[in-house]
mmCIF file of C-alpha atoms and ligand atoms in Angstrom:
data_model
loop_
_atom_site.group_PDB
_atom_site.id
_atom_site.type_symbol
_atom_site.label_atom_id
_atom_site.label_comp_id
_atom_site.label_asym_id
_atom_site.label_seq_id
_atom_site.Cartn_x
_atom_site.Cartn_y
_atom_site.Cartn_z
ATOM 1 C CA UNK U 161 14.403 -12.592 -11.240
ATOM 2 C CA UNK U 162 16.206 -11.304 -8.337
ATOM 3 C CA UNK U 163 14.728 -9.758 -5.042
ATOM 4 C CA UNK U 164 15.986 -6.270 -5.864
ATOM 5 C CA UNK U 165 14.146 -6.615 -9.786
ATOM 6 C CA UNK U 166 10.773 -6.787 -7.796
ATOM 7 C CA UNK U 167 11.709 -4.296 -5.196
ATOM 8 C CA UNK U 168 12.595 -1.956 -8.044
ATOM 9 C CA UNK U 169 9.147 -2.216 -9.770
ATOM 10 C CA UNK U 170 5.895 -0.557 -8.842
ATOM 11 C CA UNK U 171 3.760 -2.704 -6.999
ATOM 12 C CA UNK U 172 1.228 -5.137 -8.235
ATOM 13 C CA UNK U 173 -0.486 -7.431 -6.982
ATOM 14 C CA UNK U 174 0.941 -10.453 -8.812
ATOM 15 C CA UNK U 175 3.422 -12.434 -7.583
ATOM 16 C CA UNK U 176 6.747 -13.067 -8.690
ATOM 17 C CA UNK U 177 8.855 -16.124 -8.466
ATOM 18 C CA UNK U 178 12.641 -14.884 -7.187
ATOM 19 C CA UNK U 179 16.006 -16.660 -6.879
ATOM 20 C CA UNK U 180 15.640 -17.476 -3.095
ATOM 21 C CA UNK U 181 17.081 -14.856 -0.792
ATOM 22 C CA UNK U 182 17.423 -16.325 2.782
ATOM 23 C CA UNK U 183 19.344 -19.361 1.755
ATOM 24 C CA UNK U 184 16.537 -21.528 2.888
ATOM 25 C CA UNK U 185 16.852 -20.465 6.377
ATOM 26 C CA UNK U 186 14.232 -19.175 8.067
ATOM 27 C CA UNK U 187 14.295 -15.741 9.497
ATOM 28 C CA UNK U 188 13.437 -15.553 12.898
ATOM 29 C CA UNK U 189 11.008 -12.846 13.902
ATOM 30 C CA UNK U 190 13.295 -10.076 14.736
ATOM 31 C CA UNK U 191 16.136 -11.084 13.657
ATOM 32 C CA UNK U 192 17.643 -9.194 10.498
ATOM 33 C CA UNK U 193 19.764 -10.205 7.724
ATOM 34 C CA UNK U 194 22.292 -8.470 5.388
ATOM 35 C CA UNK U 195 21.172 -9.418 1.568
ATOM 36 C CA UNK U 196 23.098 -8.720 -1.250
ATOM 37 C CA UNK U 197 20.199 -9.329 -4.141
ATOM 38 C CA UNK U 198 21.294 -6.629 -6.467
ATOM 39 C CA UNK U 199 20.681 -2.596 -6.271
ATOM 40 C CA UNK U 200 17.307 -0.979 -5.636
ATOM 41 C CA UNK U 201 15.929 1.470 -8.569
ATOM 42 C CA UNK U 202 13.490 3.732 -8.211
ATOM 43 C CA UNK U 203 12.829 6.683 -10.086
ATOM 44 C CA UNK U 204 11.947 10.168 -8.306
ATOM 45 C CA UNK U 205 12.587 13.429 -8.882
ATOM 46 C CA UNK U 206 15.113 14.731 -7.466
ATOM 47 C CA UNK U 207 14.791 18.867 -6.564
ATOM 48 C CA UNK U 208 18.528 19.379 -6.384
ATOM 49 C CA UNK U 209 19.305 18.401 -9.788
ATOM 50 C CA UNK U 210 15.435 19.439 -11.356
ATOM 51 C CA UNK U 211 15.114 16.358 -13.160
ATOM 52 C CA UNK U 212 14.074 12.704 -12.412
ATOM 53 C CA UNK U 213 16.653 10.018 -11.455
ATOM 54 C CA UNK U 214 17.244 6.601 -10.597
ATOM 55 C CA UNK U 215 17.436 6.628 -7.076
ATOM 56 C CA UNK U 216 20.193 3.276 -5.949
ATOM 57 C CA UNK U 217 20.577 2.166 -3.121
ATOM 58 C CA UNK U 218 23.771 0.348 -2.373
ATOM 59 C CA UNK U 219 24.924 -3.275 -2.640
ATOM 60 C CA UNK U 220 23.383 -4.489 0.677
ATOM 61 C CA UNK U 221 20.286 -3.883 1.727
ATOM 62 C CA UNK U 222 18.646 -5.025 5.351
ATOM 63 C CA UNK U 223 15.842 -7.581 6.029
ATOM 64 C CA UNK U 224 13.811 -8.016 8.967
ATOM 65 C CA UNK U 225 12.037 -11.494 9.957
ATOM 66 C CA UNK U 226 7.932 -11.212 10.326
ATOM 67 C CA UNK U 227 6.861 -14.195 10.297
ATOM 68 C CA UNK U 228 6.868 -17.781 7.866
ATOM 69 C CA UNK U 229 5.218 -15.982 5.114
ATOM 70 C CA UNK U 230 6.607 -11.953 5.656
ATOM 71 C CA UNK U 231 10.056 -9.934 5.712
ATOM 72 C CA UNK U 232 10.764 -6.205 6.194
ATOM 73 C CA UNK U 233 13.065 -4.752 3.976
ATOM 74 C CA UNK U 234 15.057 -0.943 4.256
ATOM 75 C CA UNK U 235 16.983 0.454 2.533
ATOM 76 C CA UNK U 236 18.162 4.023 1.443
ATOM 77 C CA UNK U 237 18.249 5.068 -1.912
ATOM 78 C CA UNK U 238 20.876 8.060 -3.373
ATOM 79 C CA UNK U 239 20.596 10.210 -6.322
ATOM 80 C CA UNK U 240 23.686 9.366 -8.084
ATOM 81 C CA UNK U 241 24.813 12.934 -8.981
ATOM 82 C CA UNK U 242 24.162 14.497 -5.992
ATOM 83 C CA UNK U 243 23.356 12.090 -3.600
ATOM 84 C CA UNK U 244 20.113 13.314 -1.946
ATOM 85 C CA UNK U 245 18.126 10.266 -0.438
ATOM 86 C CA UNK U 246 15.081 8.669 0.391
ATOM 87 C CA UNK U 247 14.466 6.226 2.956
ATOM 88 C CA UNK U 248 12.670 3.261 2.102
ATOM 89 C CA UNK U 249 10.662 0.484 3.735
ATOM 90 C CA UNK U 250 9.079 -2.766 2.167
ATOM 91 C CA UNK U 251 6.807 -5.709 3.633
ATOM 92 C CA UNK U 252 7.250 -8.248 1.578
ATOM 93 C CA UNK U 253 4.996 -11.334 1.522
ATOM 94 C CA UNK U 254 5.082 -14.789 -0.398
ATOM 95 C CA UNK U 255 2.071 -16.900 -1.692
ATOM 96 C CA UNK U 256 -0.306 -18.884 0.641
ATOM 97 C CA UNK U 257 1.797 -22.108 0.010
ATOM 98 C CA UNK U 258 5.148 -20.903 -0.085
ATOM 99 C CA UNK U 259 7.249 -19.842 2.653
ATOM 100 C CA UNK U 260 9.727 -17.157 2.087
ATOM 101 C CA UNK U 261 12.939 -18.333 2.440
ATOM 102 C CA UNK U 262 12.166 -20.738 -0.059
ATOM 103 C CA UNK U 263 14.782 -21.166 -2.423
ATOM 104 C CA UNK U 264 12.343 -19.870 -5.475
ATOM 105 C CA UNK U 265 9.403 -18.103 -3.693
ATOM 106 C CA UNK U 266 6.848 -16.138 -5.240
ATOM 107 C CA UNK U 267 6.386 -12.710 -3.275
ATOM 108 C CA UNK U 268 5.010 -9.185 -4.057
ATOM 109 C CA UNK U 269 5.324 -6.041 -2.243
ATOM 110 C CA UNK U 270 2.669 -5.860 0.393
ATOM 111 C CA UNK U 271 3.358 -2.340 1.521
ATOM 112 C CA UNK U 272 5.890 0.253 0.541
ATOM 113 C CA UNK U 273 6.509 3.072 2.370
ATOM 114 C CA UNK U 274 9.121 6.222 1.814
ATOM 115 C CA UNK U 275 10.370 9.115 3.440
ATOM 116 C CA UNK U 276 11.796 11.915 1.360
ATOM 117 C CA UNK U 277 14.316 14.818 2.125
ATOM 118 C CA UNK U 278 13.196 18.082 1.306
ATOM 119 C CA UNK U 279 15.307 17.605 -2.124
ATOM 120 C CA UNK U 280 13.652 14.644 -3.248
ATOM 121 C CA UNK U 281 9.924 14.297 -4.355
ATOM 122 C CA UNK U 282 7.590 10.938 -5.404
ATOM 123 C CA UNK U 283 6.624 12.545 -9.207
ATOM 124 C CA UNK U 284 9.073 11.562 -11.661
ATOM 125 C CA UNK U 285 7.498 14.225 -14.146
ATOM 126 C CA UNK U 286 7.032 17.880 -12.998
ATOM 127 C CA UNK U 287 3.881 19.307 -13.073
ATOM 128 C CA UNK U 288 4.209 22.904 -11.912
ATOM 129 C CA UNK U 289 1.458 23.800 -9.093
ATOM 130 C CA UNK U 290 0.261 20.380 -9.513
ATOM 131 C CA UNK U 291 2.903 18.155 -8.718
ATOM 132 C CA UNK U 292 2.276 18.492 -4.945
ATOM 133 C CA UNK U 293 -1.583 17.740 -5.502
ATOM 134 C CA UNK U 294 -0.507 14.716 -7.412
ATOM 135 C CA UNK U 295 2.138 13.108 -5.092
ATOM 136 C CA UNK U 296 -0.953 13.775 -2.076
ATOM 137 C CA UNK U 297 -3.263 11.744 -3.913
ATOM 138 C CA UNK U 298 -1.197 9.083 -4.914
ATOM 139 C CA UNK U 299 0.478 8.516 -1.568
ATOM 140 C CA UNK U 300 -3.606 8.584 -0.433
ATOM 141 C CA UNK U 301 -4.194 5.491 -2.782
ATOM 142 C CA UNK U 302 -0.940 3.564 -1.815
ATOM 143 C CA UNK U 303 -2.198 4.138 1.863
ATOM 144 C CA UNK U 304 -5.631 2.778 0.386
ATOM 145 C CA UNK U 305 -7.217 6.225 1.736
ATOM 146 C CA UNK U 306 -9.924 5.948 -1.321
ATOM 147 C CA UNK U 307 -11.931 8.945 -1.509
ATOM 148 C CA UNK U 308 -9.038 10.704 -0.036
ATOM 149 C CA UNK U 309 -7.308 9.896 -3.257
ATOM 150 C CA UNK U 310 -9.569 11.184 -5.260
ATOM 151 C CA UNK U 311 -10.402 14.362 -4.017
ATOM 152 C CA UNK U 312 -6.665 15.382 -4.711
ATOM 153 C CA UNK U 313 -7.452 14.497 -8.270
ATOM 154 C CA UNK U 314 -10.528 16.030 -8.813
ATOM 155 C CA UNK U 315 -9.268 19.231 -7.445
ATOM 156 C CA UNK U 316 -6.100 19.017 -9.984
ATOM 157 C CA UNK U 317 -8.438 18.154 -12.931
ATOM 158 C CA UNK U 318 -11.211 21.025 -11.755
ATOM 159 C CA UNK U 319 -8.403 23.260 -11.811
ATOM 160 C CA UNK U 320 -6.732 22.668 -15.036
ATOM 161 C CA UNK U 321 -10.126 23.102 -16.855
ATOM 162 C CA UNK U 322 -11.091 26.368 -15.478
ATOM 163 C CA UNK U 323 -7.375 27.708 -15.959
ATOM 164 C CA UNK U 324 -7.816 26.036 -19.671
ATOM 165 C CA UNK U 325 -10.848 27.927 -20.394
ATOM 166 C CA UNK U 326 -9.864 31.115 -18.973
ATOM 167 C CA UNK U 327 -6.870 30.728 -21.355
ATOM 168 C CA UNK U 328 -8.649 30.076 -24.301
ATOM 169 C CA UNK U 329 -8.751 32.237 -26.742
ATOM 170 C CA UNK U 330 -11.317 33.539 -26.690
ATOM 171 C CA UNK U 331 -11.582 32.302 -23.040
ATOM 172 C CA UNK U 332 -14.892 30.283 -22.439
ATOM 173 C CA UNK U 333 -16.860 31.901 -19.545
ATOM 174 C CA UNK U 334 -16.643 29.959 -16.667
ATOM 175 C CA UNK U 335 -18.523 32.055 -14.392
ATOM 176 C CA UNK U 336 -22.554 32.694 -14.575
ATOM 177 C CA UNK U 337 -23.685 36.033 -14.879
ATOM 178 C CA UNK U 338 -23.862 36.737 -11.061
ATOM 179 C CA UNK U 339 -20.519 35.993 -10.758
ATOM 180 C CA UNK U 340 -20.947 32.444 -9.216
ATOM 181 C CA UNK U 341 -18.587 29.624 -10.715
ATOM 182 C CA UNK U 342 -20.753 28.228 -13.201
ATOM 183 C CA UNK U 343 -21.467 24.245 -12.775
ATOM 184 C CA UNK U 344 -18.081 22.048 -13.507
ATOM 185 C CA UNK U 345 -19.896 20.402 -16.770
ATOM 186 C CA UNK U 346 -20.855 23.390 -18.157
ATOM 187 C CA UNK U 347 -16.710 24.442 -18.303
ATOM 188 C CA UNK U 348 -15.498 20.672 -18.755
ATOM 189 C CA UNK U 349 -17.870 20.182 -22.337
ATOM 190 C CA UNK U 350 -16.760 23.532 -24.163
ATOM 191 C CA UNK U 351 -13.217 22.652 -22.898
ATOM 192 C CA UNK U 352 -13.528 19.177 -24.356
ATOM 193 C CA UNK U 353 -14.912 20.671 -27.529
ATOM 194 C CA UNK U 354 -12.394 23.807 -28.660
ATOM 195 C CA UNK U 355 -8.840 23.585 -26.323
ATOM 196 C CA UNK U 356 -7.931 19.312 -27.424
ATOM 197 C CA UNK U 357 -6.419 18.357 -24.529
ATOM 198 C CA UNK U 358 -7.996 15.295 -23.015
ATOM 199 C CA UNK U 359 -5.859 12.399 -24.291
ATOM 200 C CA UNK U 360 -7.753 10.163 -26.715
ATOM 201 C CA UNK U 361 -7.755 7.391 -24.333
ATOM 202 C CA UNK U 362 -10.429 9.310 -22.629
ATOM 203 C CA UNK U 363 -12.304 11.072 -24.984
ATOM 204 C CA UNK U 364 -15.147 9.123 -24.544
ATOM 205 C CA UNK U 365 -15.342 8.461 -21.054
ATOM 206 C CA UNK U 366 -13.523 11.075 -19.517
ATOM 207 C CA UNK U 367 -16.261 13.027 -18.831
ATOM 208 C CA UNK U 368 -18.051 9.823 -17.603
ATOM 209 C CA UNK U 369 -15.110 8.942 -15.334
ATOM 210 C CA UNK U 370 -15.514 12.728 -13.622
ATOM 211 C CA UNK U 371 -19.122 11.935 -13.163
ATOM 212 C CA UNK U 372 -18.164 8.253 -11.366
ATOM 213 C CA UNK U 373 -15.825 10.309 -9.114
ATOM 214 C CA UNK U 374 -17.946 12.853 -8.206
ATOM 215 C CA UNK U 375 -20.181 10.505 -6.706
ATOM 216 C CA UNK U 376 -17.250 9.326 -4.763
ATOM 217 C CA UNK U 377 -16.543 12.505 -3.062
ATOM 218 C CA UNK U 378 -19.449 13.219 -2.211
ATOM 219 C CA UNK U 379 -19.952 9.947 -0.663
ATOM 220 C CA UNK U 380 -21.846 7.391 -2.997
ATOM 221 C CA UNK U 381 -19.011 5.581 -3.422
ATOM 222 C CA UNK U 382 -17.038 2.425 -1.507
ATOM 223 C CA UNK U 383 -13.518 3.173 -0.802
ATOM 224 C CA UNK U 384 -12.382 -0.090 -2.842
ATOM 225 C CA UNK U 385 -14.494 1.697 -6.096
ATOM 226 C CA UNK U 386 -12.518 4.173 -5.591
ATOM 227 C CA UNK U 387 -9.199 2.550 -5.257
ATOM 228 C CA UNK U 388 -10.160 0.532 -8.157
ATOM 229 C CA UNK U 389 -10.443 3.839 -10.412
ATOM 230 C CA UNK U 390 -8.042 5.683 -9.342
ATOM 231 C CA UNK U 391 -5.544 4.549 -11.859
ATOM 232 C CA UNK U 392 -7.466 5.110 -14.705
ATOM 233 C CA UNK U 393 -8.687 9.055 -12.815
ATOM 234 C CA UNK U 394 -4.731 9.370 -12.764
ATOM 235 C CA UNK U 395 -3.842 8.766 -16.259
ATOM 236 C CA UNK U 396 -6.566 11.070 -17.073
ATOM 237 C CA UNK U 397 -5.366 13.852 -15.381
ATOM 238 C CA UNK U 398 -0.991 13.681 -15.742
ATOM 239 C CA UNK U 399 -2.772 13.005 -19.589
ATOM 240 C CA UNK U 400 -4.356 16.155 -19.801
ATOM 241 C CA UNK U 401 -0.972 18.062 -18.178
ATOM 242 C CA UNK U 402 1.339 16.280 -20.905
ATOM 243 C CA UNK U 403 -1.240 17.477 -23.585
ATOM 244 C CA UNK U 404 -0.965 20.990 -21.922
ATOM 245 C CA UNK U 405 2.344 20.927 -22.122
ATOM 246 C CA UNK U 406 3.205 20.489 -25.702
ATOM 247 C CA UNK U 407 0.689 23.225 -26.769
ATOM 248 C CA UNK U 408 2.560 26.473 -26.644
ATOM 249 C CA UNK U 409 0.018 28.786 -26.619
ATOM 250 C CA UNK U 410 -2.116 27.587 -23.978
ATOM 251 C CA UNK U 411 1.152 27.213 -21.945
ATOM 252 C CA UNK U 412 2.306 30.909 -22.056
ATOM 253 C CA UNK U 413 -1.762 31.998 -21.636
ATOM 254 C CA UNK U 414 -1.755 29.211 -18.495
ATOM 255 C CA UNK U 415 1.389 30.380 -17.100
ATOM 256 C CA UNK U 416 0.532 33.874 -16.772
ATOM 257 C CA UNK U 417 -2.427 32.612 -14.719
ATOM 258 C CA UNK U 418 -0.510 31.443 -12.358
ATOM 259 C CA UNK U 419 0.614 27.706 -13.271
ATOM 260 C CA UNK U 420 4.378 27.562 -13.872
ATOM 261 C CA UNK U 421 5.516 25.070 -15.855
ATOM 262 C CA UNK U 422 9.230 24.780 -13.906
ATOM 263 C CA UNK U 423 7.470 24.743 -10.673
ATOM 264 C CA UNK U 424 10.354 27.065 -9.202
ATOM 265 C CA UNK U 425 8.339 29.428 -7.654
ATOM 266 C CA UNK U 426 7.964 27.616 -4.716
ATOM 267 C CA UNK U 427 9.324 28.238 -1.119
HETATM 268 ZN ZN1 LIG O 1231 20.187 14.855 -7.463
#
């Protein structure tokens, strides 16, 4: 495995052995290196085009020394067909009892950081209204903002169900007879029950999962808890979009209350 194979992967919190890319030298702090390791991939989506891409970036990319154990890589990554970019940033760090310009170290992204252009955004899938909501909360969990994450999510997945219920035909009532939004549950069980769209990987604990977050935003929670769940809160919620989105008629009654599935509307 080459540096730019882990660079191009999301991050984990394994580490990987690489073909040694400082040529045993050590990097002193400061000082910065030109490696050739390979091309950077990432995929984003790219607004210019409307579709996702792999993001390159070129043949060299620049390294920064930290310390024994910890480099700083940047580089900028290009769509290939129209060549909007995104700036990128790495720390990279190496295992206890390596050091990292060891000719085989094992290292794993300790931070990653990006700044996008106005025609490039994190999603890779679109997700109409959503897709801002989503990128939010998962820059919040990268950042290890916990319950910041998760309210991004919860308001996505609160959102989705009302709009699915008021779509459903006939709609289920998600208001109480004074007008007040009835309680989330009360929507979320009917929803479950008649429209089929939370993905079978949840259909037994979605609605538990909900019930885990909510205690997280409203402040029985610890931040790692929350970190630790987000993934799974995630996959929930881009699950119940994709199911959305193959289901004609819900789309067409969804879209005309206000969720666009091109996401064009914006500006
Ligand atoms: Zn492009």
């Amino acid at each position: 495995m080459r540096l730019s194979d882990v660079l191009s992967k999301s991050i984990t919190t394994e580490f990987q052995q690489v073909e040694g890319f400082l040529s045993n030298r050590k990097l002193k702090t400061g000082n910065s290196k030109k490696l050739t390791e390979g091309k950077v991939a990432l995929n984003f989506y790219c607004n210019n085009c409307n579709d996702q891409r792999t993001f390159y970036s070129g043949e060299e990319i620049f390294c920064i020394g930290v310390n024994q154990k910890t480099v700083s890589i940047d580089c900028v990554l290009e769509c290939p067909r129209c060549g909007a970019s995104v700036q990128m940033w790495f720390l990279l760090e190496c295992r206890d009892e390596d050091d990292i310009h060891n000719p085989y170290p094992y290292i794993r992204i300790a931070k990653r950081s990006e700044k996008f252009s106005e025609f490039v955004s994190l999603n890779t899938e679109n997700y109409g209204d959503f897709t801002e909501a989503l990128e939010k909360a998962k820059r919040a969990a990268r950042e290890n903002f916990g319950a910041g994450s998760i309210v991004y999510l919860r308001k996505v997945f609160e959102r989705i169900i009302t709009q699915t219920a008021e779509a459903a035909d006939p709609p289920i009532e998600t208001k109480k007879s004074d007008g007040k939004p009835k309680p989330f549950f009360q929507i979320l069980n009917p929803v479950k029950e008649r429209c089929n769209i939370i993905p079978s990987e949840f259909a037994e604990d979605g609605y538990k999962l909900f019930g885990e977050l909510s205690d997280v935003v409203h402040g029985d929670y610890d931040e790692e808890e929350a970190l630790q769940k987000f993934d799974a809160f995630y996959r929930l919620v881009t699950g119940v979009l994709e199911k959305i989105k193959t289901n004609q008629e819900l789309i067409t009654a969804i879209g005309t209350l206000g969720w666009n599935d091109g996401g064009e509307e914006a500006e």
